[in-house]
mmCIF file of C-alpha atoms and ligand atoms in Angstrom:
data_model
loop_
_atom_site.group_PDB
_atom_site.id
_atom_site.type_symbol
_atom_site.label_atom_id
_atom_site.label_comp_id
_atom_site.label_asym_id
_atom_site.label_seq_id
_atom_site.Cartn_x
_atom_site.Cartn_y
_atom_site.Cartn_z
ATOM 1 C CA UNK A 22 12.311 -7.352 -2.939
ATOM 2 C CA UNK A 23 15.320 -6.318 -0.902
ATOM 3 C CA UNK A 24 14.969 -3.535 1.677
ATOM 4 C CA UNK A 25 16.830 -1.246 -0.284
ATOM 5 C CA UNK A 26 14.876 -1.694 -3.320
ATOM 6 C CA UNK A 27 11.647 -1.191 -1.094
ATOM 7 C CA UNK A 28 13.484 2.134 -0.258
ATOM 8 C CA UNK A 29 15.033 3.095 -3.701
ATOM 9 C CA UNK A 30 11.371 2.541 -5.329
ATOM 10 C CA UNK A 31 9.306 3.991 -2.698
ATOM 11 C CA UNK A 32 8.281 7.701 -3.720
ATOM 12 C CA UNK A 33 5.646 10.112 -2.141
ATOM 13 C CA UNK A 34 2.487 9.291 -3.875
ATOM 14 C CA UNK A 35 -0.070 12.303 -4.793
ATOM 15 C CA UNK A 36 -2.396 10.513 -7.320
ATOM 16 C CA UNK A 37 -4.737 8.157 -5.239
ATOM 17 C CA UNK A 38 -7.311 5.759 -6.856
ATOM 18 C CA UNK A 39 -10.334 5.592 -4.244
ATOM 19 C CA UNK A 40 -10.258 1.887 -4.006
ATOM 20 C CA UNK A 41 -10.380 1.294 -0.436
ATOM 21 C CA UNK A 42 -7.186 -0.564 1.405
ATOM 22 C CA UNK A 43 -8.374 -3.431 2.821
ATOM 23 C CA UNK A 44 -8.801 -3.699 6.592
ATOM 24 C CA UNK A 45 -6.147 -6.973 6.294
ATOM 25 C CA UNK A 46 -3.706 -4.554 4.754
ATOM 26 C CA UNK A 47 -4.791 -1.414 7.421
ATOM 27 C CA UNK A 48 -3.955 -4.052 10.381
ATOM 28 C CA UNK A 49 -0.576 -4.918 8.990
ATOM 29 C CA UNK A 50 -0.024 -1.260 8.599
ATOM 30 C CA UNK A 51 -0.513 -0.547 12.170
ATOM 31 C CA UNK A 52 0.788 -3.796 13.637
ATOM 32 C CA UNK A 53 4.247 -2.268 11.780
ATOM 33 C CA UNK A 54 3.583 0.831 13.890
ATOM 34 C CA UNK A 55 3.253 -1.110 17.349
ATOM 35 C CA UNK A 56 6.035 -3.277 17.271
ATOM 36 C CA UNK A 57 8.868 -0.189 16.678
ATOM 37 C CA UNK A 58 11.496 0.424 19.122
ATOM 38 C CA UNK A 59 10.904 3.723 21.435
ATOM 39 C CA UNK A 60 12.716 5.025 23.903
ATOM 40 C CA UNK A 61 12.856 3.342 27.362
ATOM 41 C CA UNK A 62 9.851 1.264 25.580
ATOM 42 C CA UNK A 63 7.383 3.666 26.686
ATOM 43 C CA UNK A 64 5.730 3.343 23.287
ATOM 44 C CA UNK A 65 3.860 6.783 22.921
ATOM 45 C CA UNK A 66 2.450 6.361 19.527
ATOM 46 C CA UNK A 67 -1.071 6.467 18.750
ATOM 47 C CA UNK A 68 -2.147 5.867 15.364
ATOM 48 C CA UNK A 69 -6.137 7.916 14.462
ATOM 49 C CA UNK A 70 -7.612 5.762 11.220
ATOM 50 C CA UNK A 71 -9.430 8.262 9.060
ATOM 51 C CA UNK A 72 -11.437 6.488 6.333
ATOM 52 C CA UNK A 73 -15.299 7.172 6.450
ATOM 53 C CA UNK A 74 -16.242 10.376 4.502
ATOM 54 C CA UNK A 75 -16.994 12.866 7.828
ATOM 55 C CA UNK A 76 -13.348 11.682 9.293
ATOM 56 C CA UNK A 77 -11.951 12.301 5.419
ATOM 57 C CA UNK A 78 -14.053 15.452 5.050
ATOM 58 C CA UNK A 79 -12.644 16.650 8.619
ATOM 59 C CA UNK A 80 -9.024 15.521 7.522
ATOM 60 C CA UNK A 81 -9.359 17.297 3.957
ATOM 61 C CA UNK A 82 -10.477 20.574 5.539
ATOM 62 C CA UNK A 83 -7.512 20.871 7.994
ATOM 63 C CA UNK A 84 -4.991 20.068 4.860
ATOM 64 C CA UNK A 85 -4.759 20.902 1.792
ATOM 65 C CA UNK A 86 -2.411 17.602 1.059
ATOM 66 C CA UNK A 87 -4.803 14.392 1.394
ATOM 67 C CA UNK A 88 -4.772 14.559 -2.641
ATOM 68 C CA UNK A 89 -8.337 12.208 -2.354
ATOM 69 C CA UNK A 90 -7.077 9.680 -0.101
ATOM 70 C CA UNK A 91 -9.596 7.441 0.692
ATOM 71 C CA UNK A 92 -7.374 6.722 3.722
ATOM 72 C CA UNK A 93 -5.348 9.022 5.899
ATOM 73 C CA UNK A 94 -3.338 8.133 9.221
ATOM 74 C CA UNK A 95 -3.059 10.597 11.822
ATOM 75 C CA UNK A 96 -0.112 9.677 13.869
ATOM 76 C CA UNK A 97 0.652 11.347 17.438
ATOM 77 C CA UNK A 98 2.097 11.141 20.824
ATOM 78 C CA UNK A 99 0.857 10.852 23.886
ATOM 79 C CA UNK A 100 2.719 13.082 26.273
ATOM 80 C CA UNK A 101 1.818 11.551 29.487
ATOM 81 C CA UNK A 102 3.986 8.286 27.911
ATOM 82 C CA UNK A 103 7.000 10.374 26.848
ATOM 83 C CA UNK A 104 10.607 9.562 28.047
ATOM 84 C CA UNK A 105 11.689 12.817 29.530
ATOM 85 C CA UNK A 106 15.299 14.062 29.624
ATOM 86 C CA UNK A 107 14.490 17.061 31.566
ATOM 87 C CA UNK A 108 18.808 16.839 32.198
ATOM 88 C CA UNK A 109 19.738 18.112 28.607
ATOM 89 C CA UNK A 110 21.131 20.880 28.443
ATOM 90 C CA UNK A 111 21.062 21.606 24.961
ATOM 91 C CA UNK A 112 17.040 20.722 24.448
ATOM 92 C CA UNK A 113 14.842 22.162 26.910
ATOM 93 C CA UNK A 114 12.770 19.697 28.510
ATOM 94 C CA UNK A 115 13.154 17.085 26.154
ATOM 95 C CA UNK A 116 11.187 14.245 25.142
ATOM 96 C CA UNK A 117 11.348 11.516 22.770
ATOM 97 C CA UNK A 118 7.271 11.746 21.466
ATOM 98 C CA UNK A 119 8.178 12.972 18.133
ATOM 99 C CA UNK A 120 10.972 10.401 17.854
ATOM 100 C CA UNK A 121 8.736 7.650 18.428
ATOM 101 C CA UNK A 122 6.207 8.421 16.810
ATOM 102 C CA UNK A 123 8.102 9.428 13.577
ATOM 103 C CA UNK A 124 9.715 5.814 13.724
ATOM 104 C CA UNK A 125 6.346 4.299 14.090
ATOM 105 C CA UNK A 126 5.443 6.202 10.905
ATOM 106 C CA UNK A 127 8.396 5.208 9.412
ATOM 107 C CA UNK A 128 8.190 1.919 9.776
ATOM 108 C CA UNK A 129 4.329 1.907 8.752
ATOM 109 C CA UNK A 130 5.367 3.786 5.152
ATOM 110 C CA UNK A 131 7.782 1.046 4.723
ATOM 111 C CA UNK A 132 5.115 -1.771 5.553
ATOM 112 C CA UNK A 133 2.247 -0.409 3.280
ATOM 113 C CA UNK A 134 4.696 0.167 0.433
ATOM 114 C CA UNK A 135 5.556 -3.149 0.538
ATOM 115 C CA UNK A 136 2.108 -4.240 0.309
ATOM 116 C CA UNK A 137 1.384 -1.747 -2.498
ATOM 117 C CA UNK A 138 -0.177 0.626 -0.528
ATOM 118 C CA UNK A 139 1.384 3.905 -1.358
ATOM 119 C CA UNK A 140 1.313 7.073 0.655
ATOM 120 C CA UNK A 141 2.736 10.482 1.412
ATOM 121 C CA UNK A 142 4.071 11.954 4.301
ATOM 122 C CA UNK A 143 2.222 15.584 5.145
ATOM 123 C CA UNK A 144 2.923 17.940 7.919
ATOM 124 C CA UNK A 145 1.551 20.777 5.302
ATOM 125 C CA UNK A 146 -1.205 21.876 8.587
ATOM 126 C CA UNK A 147 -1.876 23.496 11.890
ATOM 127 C CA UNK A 148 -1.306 21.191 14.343
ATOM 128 C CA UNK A 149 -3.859 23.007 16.419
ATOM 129 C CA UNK A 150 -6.285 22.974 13.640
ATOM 130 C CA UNK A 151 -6.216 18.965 14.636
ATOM 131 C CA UNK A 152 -6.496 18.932 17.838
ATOM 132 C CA UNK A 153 -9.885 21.106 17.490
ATOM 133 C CA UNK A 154 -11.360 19.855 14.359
ATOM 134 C CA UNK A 155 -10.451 15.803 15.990
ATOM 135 C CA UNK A 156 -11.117 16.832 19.842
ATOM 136 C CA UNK A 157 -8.179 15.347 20.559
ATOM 137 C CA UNK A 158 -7.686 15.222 24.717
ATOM 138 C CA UNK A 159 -4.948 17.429 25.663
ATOM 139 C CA UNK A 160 -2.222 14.649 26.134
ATOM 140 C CA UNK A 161 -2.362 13.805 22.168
ATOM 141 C CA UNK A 162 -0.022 15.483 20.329
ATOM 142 C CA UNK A 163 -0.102 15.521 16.348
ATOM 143 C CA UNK A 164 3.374 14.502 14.820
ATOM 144 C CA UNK A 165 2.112 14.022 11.256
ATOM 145 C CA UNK A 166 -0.909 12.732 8.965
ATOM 146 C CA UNK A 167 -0.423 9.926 5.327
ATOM 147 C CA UNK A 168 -2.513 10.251 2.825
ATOM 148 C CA UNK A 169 -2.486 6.146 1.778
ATOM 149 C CA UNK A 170 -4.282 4.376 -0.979
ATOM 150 C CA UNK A 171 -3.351 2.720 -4.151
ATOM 151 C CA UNK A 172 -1.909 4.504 -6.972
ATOM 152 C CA UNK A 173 -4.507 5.761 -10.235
ATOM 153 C CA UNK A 174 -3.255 6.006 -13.733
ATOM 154 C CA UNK A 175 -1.568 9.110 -13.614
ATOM 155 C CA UNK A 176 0.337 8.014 -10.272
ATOM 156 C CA UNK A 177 4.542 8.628 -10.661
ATOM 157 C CA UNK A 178 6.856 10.809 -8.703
ATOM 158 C CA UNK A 179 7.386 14.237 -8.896
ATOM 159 C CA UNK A 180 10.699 15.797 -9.692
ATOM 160 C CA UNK A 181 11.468 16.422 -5.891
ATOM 161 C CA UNK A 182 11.835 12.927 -5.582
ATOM 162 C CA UNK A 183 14.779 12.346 -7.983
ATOM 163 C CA UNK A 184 16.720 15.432 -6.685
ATOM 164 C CA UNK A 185 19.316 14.009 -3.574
ATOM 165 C CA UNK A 186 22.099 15.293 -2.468
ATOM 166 C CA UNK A 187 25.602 13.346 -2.872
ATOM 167 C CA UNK A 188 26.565 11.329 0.096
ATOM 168 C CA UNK A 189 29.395 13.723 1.241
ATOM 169 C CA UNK A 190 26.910 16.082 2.226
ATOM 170 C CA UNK A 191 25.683 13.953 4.736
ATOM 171 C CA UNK A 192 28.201 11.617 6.102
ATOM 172 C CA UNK A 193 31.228 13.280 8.531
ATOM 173 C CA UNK A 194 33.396 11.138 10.234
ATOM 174 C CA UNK A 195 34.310 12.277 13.544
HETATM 175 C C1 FMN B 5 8.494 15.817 7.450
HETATM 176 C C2 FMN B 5 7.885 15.767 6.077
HETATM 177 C C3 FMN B 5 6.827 16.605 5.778
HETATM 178 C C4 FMN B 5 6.211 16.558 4.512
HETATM 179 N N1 FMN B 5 5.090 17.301 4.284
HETATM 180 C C5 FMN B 5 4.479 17.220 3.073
HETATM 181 C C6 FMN B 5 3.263 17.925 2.826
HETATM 182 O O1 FMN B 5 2.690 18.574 3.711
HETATM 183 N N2 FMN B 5 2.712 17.835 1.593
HETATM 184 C C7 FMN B 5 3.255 17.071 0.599
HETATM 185 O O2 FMN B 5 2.697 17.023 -0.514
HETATM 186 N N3 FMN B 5 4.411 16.372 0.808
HETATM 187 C C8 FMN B 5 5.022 16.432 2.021
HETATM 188 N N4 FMN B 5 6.172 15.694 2.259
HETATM 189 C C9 FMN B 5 6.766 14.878 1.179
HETATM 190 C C10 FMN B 5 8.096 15.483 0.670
HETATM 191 O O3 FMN B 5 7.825 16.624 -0.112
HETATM 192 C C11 FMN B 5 8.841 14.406 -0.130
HETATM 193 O O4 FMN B 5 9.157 13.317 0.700
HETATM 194 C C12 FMN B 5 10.156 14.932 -0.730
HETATM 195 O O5 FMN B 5 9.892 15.972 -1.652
HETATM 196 C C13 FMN B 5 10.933 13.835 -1.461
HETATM 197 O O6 FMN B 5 10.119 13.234 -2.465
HETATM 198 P P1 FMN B 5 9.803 11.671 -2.446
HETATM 199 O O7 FMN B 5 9.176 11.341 -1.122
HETATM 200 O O8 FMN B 5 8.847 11.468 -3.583
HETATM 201 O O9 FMN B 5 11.098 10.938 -2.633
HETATM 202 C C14 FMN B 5 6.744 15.701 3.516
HETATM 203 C C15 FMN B 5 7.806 14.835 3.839
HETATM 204 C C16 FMN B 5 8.357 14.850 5.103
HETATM 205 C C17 FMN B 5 9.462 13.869 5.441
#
């Protein structure tokens, strides 16, 4: 399969079958996470597995999106490994954590689709909520969560997923 296909059939998934993902497939997952580019190569990311039932049942009670995943990521930042720009002058105090870490993710959606694993992006909770309910140190910061899994019988895409906008609406050239 070409990239583009991988990209063209990839959809958010919402119907999970609770057959676990193999720990094979998990480390390919997360090896797709490491390896990203970030900026300056500071590589901030930090990838929280949630797969036995209290980490699920904590997960499920600080979203109403894991749609019975039996596997969710929890993908942050650590912002003592940020690159700073504290010289823009557009963002204030900027730093690339949420950059890097949504790359990471990225690239780890990408991966586990093309291993079958499907999975849906959620930032549908309180990011302090997280931090509490995970006791996350203070340095972690929560960028966004997948539910993962393979897809049940009733598994397709919703009608979100067909609706894009033409390319004009996008593209300018300057
Ligand atoms: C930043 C971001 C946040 C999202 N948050 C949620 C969420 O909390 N719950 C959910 O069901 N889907 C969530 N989604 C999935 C989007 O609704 C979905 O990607 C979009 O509707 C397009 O559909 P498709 O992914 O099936 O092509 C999120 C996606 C992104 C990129």
């Amino acid at each position: 399969m070409t990239f583009m296909e991988l990209a063209k059939n990839r959809y958010s998934e919402r119907f999970f079958d609770s057959r676990p993902v193999e720990q094979e497939k998990l480390d390919q997952i997360l090896e797709a996470g490491r390896i990203v580019p970030t900026a300056c190569n500071y590589q901030p990311q930090r990838f929280y597995v949630i797969r036995s039932e209290e980490a699920l049942a904590k997960a499920r009670a600080v979203t109403p999106f894991h749609y019975n995943a039996p596997l969710m990521l929890l993908v942050c930042y650590d912002m003592r490994t940020v690159w700073r720009n504290p010289g823009d002058r557009y963002y204030r105090d900027y730093n690339s954590g949420e950059q890097d870490a949504s790359i990471a993710a990225t690239t780890m959606m990408y991966a586990a689709e093309e291993l079958g694993v499907h999975s849906v992006w959620l930032r549908g909770f309180d990011s302090k909520a997280v931090v509490d309910t995970f006791g996350l140190p203070e340095n972690i910061v929560p960028v966004m969560m997948f539910a993962m899994g393979y897809p049940n019988d009733r598994a397709k895409p919703n009608g979100w997923h067909f609706k894009r906008n033409p390319i004009e609406s996008f593209v300018t050239e300057l």
